[in-house]
Short mmCIF file of C-alpha atoms and ligand atoms in Angstrom, two decimals:
data_model
loop_
_atom_site.label_atom_id
_atom_site.label_comp_id
_atom_site.label_asym_id
_atom_site.label_seq_id
_atom_site.Cartn_x
_atom_site.Cartn_y
_atom_site.Cartn_z
CA MET A 1 14.87 7.76 8.06
CA LYS A 2 11.23 7.77 9.06
CA ILE A 3 8.54 8.22 6.40
CA LYS A 4 6.49 10.46 8.72
CA ASP A 5 9.31 13.04 8.56
CA THR A 6 9.10 13.17 4.75
CA LEU A 7 5.32 13.65 4.63
CA SER A 8 5.36 17.23 5.82
CA LYS A 9 7.04 18.41 2.58
CA ASN A 10 4.60 20.49 0.59
CA THR A 11 5.85 19.54 -2.85
CA PRO A 12 4.43 16.50 -4.72
CA HIS A 13 6.11 13.13 -4.16
CA ILE A 14 5.61 9.61 -5.43
CA SER A 15 6.38 6.31 -3.69
CA PHE A 16 6.26 2.87 -5.34
CA GLU A 17 5.33 -0.62 -4.22
CA ILE A 18 6.94 -3.91 -5.15
CA PHE A 19 6.36 -7.51 -4.07
CA PRO A 20 8.93 -10.21 -3.23
CA PRO A 21 9.23 -13.36 -5.35
CA LYS A 22 7.34 -16.47 -4.22
CA THR A 23 10.60 -18.47 -4.18
CA ASP A 24 14.26 -17.53 -3.78
CA ALA A 25 14.78 -18.36 -7.48
CA GLY A 26 13.00 -15.15 -8.49
CA ILE A 27 15.02 -12.81 -6.27
CA GLU A 28 17.45 -11.61 -8.95
CA ASP A 29 14.67 -10.52 -11.33
CA VAL A 30 12.90 -8.66 -8.53
CA MET A 31 16.11 -6.93 -7.41
CA ASN A 32 16.78 -5.81 -10.99
CA ALA A 33 13.27 -4.34 -11.18
CA VAL A 34 13.71 -2.63 -7.80
CA ASP A 35 17.04 -1.18 -8.90
CA GLU A 36 15.35 0.45 -11.92
CA ILE A 37 12.53 1.80 -9.77
CA ALA A 38 15.00 3.16 -7.18
CA LYS A 39 16.70 5.23 -9.93
CA LEU A 40 13.45 7.21 -10.29
CA HIS A 41 14.13 8.71 -6.82
CA PRO A 42 10.81 7.81 -5.18
CA SER A 43 10.24 9.11 -1.66
CA PHE A 44 10.18 5.46 -0.54
CA ILE A 45 9.66 1.94 -1.85
CA SER A 46 7.33 -0.41 -0.01
CA VAL A 47 7.77 -4.19 -0.04
CA THR A 48 4.69 -6.36 0.46
CA TYR A 49 4.47 -9.40 2.72
CA GLY A 50 2.88 -12.74 1.77
CA ALA A 51 -0.52 -13.19 3.42
CA GLY A 52 0.61 -16.31 5.29
CA GLY A 53 4.03 -14.86 6.13
CA GLY A 54 5.65 -17.01 3.43
CA THR A 55 7.75 -14.18 1.96
CA SER A 56 8.85 -12.84 5.36
CA LYS A 57 12.57 -13.43 4.83
CA ASN A 58 12.58 -11.91 1.33
CA THR A 59 10.47 -8.92 2.38
CA ILE A 60 13.05 -8.03 5.02
CA ASN A 61 16.05 -8.77 2.75
CA ILE A 62 14.70 -6.64 -0.08
CA ALA A 63 13.64 -3.78 2.21
CA SER A 64 17.10 -3.83 3.78
CA LYS A 65 18.90 -3.78 0.39
CA ILE A 66 16.75 -0.88 -0.84
CA GLN A 67 18.05 1.22 2.04
CA ARG A 68 21.64 0.04 2.21
CA GLU A 69 22.49 -0.41 -1.48
CA MET A 70 20.07 1.91 -3.29
CA ASN A 71 19.93 4.67 -0.74
CA VAL A 72 16.12 4.90 -0.85
CA ILE A 73 13.87 4.75 2.25
CA SER A 74 12.04 1.42 2.49
CA LEU A 75 8.75 0.44 4.05
CA ALA A 76 8.43 -3.23 5.07
CA HIS A 77 4.86 -4.58 5.12
CA LEU A 78 4.09 -6.96 7.99
CA THR A 79 0.94 -9.07 8.32
CA CYS A 80 0.03 -10.73 11.61
CA VAL A 81 -2.97 -13.00 10.99
CA SER A 82 -0.90 -16.16 10.43
CA SER A 83 1.84 -15.56 13.01
CA THR A 84 2.05 -16.09 16.74
CA LYS A 85 2.91 -13.10 18.90
CA GLU A 86 6.35 -14.67 19.56
CA THR A 87 7.05 -14.91 15.82
CA ILE A 88 6.15 -11.25 15.36
CA LYS A 89 8.44 -10.30 18.25
CA GLY A 90 11.32 -12.05 16.46
CA ILE A 91 10.52 -10.34 13.15
CA LEU A 92 10.48 -6.92 14.83
CA LYS A 93 13.91 -7.63 16.29
CA THR A 94 15.24 -8.55 12.83
CA LEU A 95 13.73 -5.40 11.29
CA LYS A 96 15.41 -3.29 13.93
CA HIS A 97 18.71 -5.10 13.45
CA GLU A 98 18.49 -4.45 9.67
CA GLY A 99 17.95 -0.74 10.31
CA ILE A 100 14.41 -0.69 8.92
CA ASP A 101 12.50 2.16 10.58
CA ASN A 102 9.21 1.95 8.69
CA ILE A 103 6.55 -0.79 8.93
CA LEU A 104 3.14 -1.03 7.25
CA ALA A 105 1.26 -2.97 9.94
CA LEU A 106 -1.50 -5.19 8.56
CA ARG A 107 -3.78 -7.96 9.68
CA GLY A 108 -3.71 -9.79 6.32
CA ASP A 109 -6.60 -11.75 4.82
CA ILE A 110 -7.98 -14.50 7.04
CA PRO A 111 -6.90 -17.89 5.65
CA LYS A 112 -9.96 -19.81 4.43
CA ASP A 113 -8.90 -23.05 6.14
CA SER A 114 -8.16 -21.64 9.64
CA ASN A 115 -10.21 -21.35 12.83
CA PHE A 116 -9.60 -17.63 13.10
CA PRO A 117 -8.16 -16.48 15.44
CA LEU A 118 -5.80 -19.25 16.55
CA PRO A 119 -4.56 -19.15 20.18
CA ASN A 120 -1.88 -16.52 20.83
CA HIS A 121 -2.55 -14.96 17.40
CA TYR A 122 -3.79 -11.49 16.50
CA HIS A 123 -7.41 -10.58 15.70
CA TYR A 124 -6.81 -7.16 14.13
CA ALA A 125 -4.02 -4.92 12.87
CA SER A 126 -4.63 -2.59 15.83
CA GLU A 127 -3.21 -5.24 18.22
CA LEU A 128 -0.09 -5.59 16.05
CA ILE A 129 0.29 -1.80 16.07
CA GLU A 130 0.17 -1.76 19.88
CA ASP A 131 2.92 -4.40 20.00
CA ILE A 132 5.10 -2.56 17.45
CA ARG A 133 4.73 0.66 19.46
CA LYS A 134 5.86 -1.14 22.61
CA SER A 135 8.81 -2.79 20.88
CA GLY A 136 10.73 0.19 19.60
CA ASP A 137 11.01 3.41 17.76
CA PHE A 138 9.32 2.51 14.44
CA CYS A 139 7.33 4.74 12.10
CA ILE A 140 4.06 2.85 11.61
CA GLY A 141 1.77 2.94 8.58
CA ALA A 142 -1.57 1.13 8.25
CA ALA A 143 -4.14 0.34 5.55
CA CYS A 144 -7.45 2.07 4.95
CA TYR A 145 -10.31 1.51 2.52
CA PRO A 146 -12.04 4.50 0.87
CA GLU A 147 -14.88 2.21 -0.26
CA GLY A 148 -15.02 0.36 3.08
CA HIS A 149 -13.26 -2.92 3.90
CA VAL A 150 -14.93 -5.86 2.18
CA GLU A 151 -15.77 -7.62 5.49
CA MET A 152 -17.69 -4.62 6.86
CA GLU A 153 -21.31 -4.18 5.95
CA HIS A 154 -21.44 -0.51 7.01
CA LYS A 155 -18.77 2.07 6.13
CA LYS A 156 -19.43 3.90 9.37
CA ASP A 157 -18.34 0.85 11.43
CA ASP A 158 -15.22 0.52 9.29
CA ILE A 159 -14.32 4.17 9.99
CA ASP A 160 -14.95 3.64 13.74
CA ASN A 161 -12.53 0.67 13.63
CA LEU A 162 -10.04 2.78 11.65
CA LYS A 163 -10.19 5.50 14.31
CA HIS A 164 -9.39 2.92 17.01
CA LYS A 165 -6.52 1.54 14.88
CA VAL A 166 -5.04 5.01 14.32
CA ASP A 167 -5.31 5.78 18.05
CA CYS A 168 -3.20 2.67 18.77
CA GLY A 169 -0.22 4.53 17.28
CA VAL A 170 -0.38 4.89 13.48
CA ASP A 171 1.72 7.64 11.83
CA PHE A 172 0.22 7.51 8.32
CA LEU A 173 -2.34 5.59 6.25
CA THR A 174 -2.16 4.19 2.74
CA THR A 175 -5.39 3.53 0.86
CA GLN A 176 -6.50 0.54 -1.10
CA MET A 177 -6.64 1.28 -4.86
CA PHE A 178 -9.62 3.24 -6.16
CA PHE A 179 -10.50 4.44 -9.66
CA ASP A 180 -12.71 7.43 -8.92
CA ASN A 181 -11.02 10.26 -7.02
CA ASN A 182 -14.36 11.52 -5.71
CA ILE A 183 -14.56 8.36 -3.59
CA LEU A 184 -11.24 9.35 -1.98
CA TYR A 185 -12.29 12.97 -1.41
CA ASN A 186 -15.53 11.80 0.23
CA PHE A 187 -13.61 9.32 2.43
CA LEU A 188 -11.14 12.02 3.51
CA TYR A 189 -14.01 14.26 4.49
CA ARG A 190 -15.58 11.47 6.58
CA ILE A 191 -12.40 10.44 8.41
CA ARG A 192 -11.34 14.05 9.12
CA GLU A 193 -14.82 14.59 10.59
CA LYS A 194 -14.19 11.54 12.80
CA GLY A 195 -10.95 13.11 14.09
CA ILE A 196 -8.44 11.10 12.03
CA THR A 197 -5.91 13.77 11.15
CA ILE A 198 -2.74 11.81 10.18
CA PRO A 199 -1.50 11.89 6.55
CA VAL A 200 -3.32 9.63 4.07
CA LEU A 201 -1.43 8.41 1.01
CA PRO A 202 -3.79 7.57 -1.86
CA GLY A 203 -2.84 4.24 -3.49
CA ILE A 204 -3.02 4.40 -7.29
CA MET A 205 -2.97 1.26 -9.42
CA PRO A 206 -1.84 1.64 -13.05
CA VAL A 207 -3.85 -1.15 -14.66
CA THR A 208 -1.96 -3.23 -17.20
CA ASN A 209 -4.32 -6.21 -17.35
CA GLY A 210 -7.86 -4.89 -17.50
CA LYS A 211 -9.70 -8.21 -17.39
CA GLN A 212 -7.74 -9.44 -14.37
CA MET A 213 -8.39 -6.11 -12.63
CA LYS A 214 -12.14 -6.44 -13.25
CA ARG A 215 -12.09 -9.79 -11.40
CA ILE A 216 -9.96 -8.43 -8.50
CA CYS A 217 -12.27 -5.44 -8.09
CA GLU A 218 -15.35 -7.66 -8.03
CA LEU A 219 -13.80 -9.59 -5.11
CA SER A 220 -12.71 -6.51 -3.15
CA GLY A 221 -15.85 -4.49 -3.87
CA THR A 222 -13.92 -1.73 -5.68
CA VAL A 223 -16.13 0.40 -7.93
CA LEU A 224 -15.02 0.60 -11.56
CA PRO A 225 -16.30 3.80 -13.19
CA GLN A 226 -17.87 3.64 -16.66
CA ARG A 227 -14.90 5.55 -18.11
CA PHE A 228 -12.54 2.84 -16.84
CA LEU A 229 -14.78 -0.03 -18.04
CA ALA A 230 -14.91 1.51 -21.53
CA ILE A 231 -11.10 1.45 -21.63
CA VAL A 232 -10.98 -2.24 -20.61
CA ASP A 233 -13.68 -3.14 -23.18
CA LYS A 234 -11.80 -1.33 -25.93
CA PHE A 235 -8.18 -2.29 -25.11
CA GLY A 236 -8.44 -5.34 -22.81
CA ASP A 237 -7.38 -7.78 -25.56
CA ASN A 238 -4.37 -5.71 -26.64
CA PRO A 239 -1.80 -5.82 -23.79
CA LYS A 240 0.38 -2.93 -25.08
CA ALA A 241 -2.62 -0.66 -25.70
CA MET A 242 -4.13 -1.64 -22.32
CA GLN A 243 -0.86 -0.77 -20.54
CA GLN A 244 -0.65 2.59 -22.29
CA ALA A 245 -4.27 3.39 -21.45
CA GLY A 246 -3.83 2.16 -17.83
CA ILE A 247 -0.79 4.42 -17.34
CA ALA A 248 -2.68 7.39 -18.83
CA TYR A 249 -5.66 6.73 -16.52
CA ALA A 250 -3.40 6.48 -13.43
CA THR A 251 -1.51 9.65 -14.47
CA ASP A 252 -4.80 11.48 -14.82
CA GLN A 253 -5.85 10.40 -11.30
CA ILE A 254 -2.48 11.49 -9.86
CA ILE A 255 -2.61 14.91 -11.54
CA ASP A 256 -6.12 15.49 -10.19
CA LEU A 257 -4.99 14.50 -6.66
CA ILE A 258 -2.01 16.85 -6.80
CA ALA A 259 -4.18 19.65 -8.20
CA ASN A 260 -6.44 19.16 -5.19
CA GLY A 261 -3.61 19.57 -2.70
CA ILE A 262 -2.56 15.96 -2.05
CA ASN A 263 1.22 15.88 -2.14
CA HIS A 264 2.11 12.28 -1.49
CA ILE A 265 0.83 9.51 -3.74
CA HIS A 266 1.67 5.80 -3.52
CA VAL A 267 1.78 3.92 -6.83
CA TYR A 268 1.24 0.16 -6.99
CA SER A 269 4.02 -0.34 -9.52
CA MET A 270 3.97 -4.15 -9.13
CA ASN A 271 7.62 -4.90 -10.06
CA LYS A 272 7.15 -3.14 -13.42
CA PRO A 273 9.87 -0.48 -13.79
CA GLU A 274 8.58 0.42 -17.27
CA VAL A 275 5.23 1.42 -15.74
CA ALA A 276 6.88 3.41 -12.92
CA LYS A 277 9.14 5.17 -15.46
CA ALA A 278 6.26 6.05 -17.80
CA ILE A 279 4.32 7.61 -14.92
CA MET A 280 7.32 9.67 -13.77
CA GLU A 281 7.91 10.85 -17.37
CA ASN A 282 4.26 11.91 -17.61
CA LEU A 283 4.76 13.96 -14.42
CA SER A 284 8.22 15.33 -15.25
CA TYR A 285 7.22 19.01 -14.92
CA ILE A 286 4.89 18.34 -11.99
CA ILE A 287 7.18 16.29 -9.74
CA LYS A 288 10.72 17.52 -9.29
CA GLU A 289 13.34 15.79 -7.15
P1 FAD B 301 -7.71 -4.46 10.08
O1 FAD B 301 -7.40 -3.04 10.23
O2 FAD B 301 -7.48 -5.35 11.25
O3 FAD B 301 -9.23 -4.58 9.60
C1 FAD B 301 -9.76 -5.81 9.13
C2 FAD B 301 -11.28 -5.83 9.28
O4 FAD B 301 -11.62 -5.92 10.66
C3 FAD B 301 -11.96 -4.54 8.78
O5 FAD B 301 -13.19 -4.91 8.22
C4 FAD B 301 -12.16 -3.73 10.05
O6 FAD B 301 -13.23 -2.81 9.94
C5 FAD B 301 -12.43 -4.83 11.05
N1 FAD B 301 -12.02 -4.47 12.42
C6 FAD B 301 -10.87 -3.85 12.79
N2 FAD B 301 -10.82 -3.71 14.12
C7 FAD B 301 -11.97 -4.24 14.61
C8 FAD B 301 -12.50 -4.41 15.91
N3 FAD B 301 -11.84 -3.97 16.99
N4 FAD B 301 -13.72 -5.01 16.04
C9 FAD B 301 -14.40 -5.46 14.94
N5 FAD B 301 -13.93 -5.33 13.69
C10 FAD B 301 -12.74 -4.74 13.52
N6 FAD B 301 -2.13 -8.09 2.53
C11 FAD B 301 -1.04 -8.92 2.59
O7 FAD B 301 -1.21 -10.12 2.82
N7 FAD B 301 0.25 -8.44 2.43
C12 FAD B 301 0.50 -7.13 2.20
O8 FAD B 301 1.66 -6.73 2.05
C13 FAD B 301 -0.61 -6.22 2.11
N8 FAD B 301 -0.43 -4.90 1.89
C14 FAD B 301 -1.51 -4.04 1.87
C15 FAD B 301 -1.30 -2.68 1.68
C16 FAD B 301 -2.38 -1.79 1.63
C17 FAD B 301 -2.13 -0.32 1.44
C18 FAD B 301 -3.72 -2.30 1.76
C19 FAD B 301 -4.89 -1.35 1.68
C20 FAD B 301 -3.93 -3.65 1.96
C21 FAD B 301 -2.85 -4.54 2.02
N9 FAD B 301 -3.03 -5.91 2.24
C22 FAD B 301 -1.94 -6.76 2.29
C23 FAD B 301 -4.40 -6.47 2.37
C24 FAD B 301 -4.88 -6.52 3.84
O9 FAD B 301 -4.06 -7.39 4.59
C25 FAD B 301 -6.33 -7.01 3.85
O10 FAD B 301 -7.16 -6.06 3.26
C26 FAD B 301 -6.90 -7.47 5.18
O11 FAD B 301 -8.17 -8.11 4.93
C27 FAD B 301 -7.15 -6.36 6.20
O12 FAD B 301 -5.98 -5.90 6.74
P2 FAD B 301 -5.99 -4.59 7.68
O13 FAD B 301 -4.64 -4.43 8.19
O14 FAD B 301 -6.67 -3.45 6.99
O15 FAD B 301 -6.94 -5.15 8.87
#
């Protein structure tokens, strides 16, 4: 089933994200976590893809099992920056063969040691999206950045590039994490004004390790509001308290989004079923199956 067909529902829904193990040895632990998350009846589960394509096989295997064995729609991420166009063609064939209808089409981060772009490689996600469109009947998602992509000096240019990407054939967008909903509302206003009308799924990160998150946000240019920083300062050294506070903060963001008419929210659950469960329990009267 295609994700775009589920996004027209006007009742609130949650989807979750997981990542494949770095080596085959970790597959059982990840599958156990996915199984727990699938029991929460999310609208779909997305499976990330290693930046250099290293987890390609496991991304496809896990996405395929989610659909076949857990009866939940899956979304396979696919990055193109480190693959030739022939490799991508092969991967698209495998995805089709495995019955995966939904792809999150991404460029990926440029490897620091490469002469980007290598011959017969992709420059941007928009080129991958054009190739996916040509290769079959997939539902295509893409990434967007409410605070602007870190490589772009001006937000306006980033939104112009996003418009071009969407016009190449994107069905829905998922945002990078953000910790202040007003940033999302402002971004939505700007992209709608630009003529980008497809559904946008806000990506919410329940923070369980505050200090690590502070470092990640510094690198990606994500703004951390004072209210969030106070939580990390107070609970950052106490993992259980930090997790509880992170889940409460994420729940608060989700409730505000739903109250403001956004019905589909994507949660970066990061292979942590206990976090996904706690969020669903917090929303038990708000989100019904
Ligand atoms: P693009 O859309 O190609 O944009 C990249 C940059 O190029 C932007 O600054 C954009 O403004 C600029 N640009 C685009 N088109 C043009 C153009 N025509 N001319 C000039 N500039 C242009 N990474 C992974 O490795 N694996 C994952 O599974 C993964 N999942 C993600 C999921 C989400 C929801 C998000 C938000 C990010 C994810 N990422 C993942 C990270 C992502 O790969 C990086 O942020 C990457 O740097 C950009 O990818 P993109 O697809 O947004 O690129």
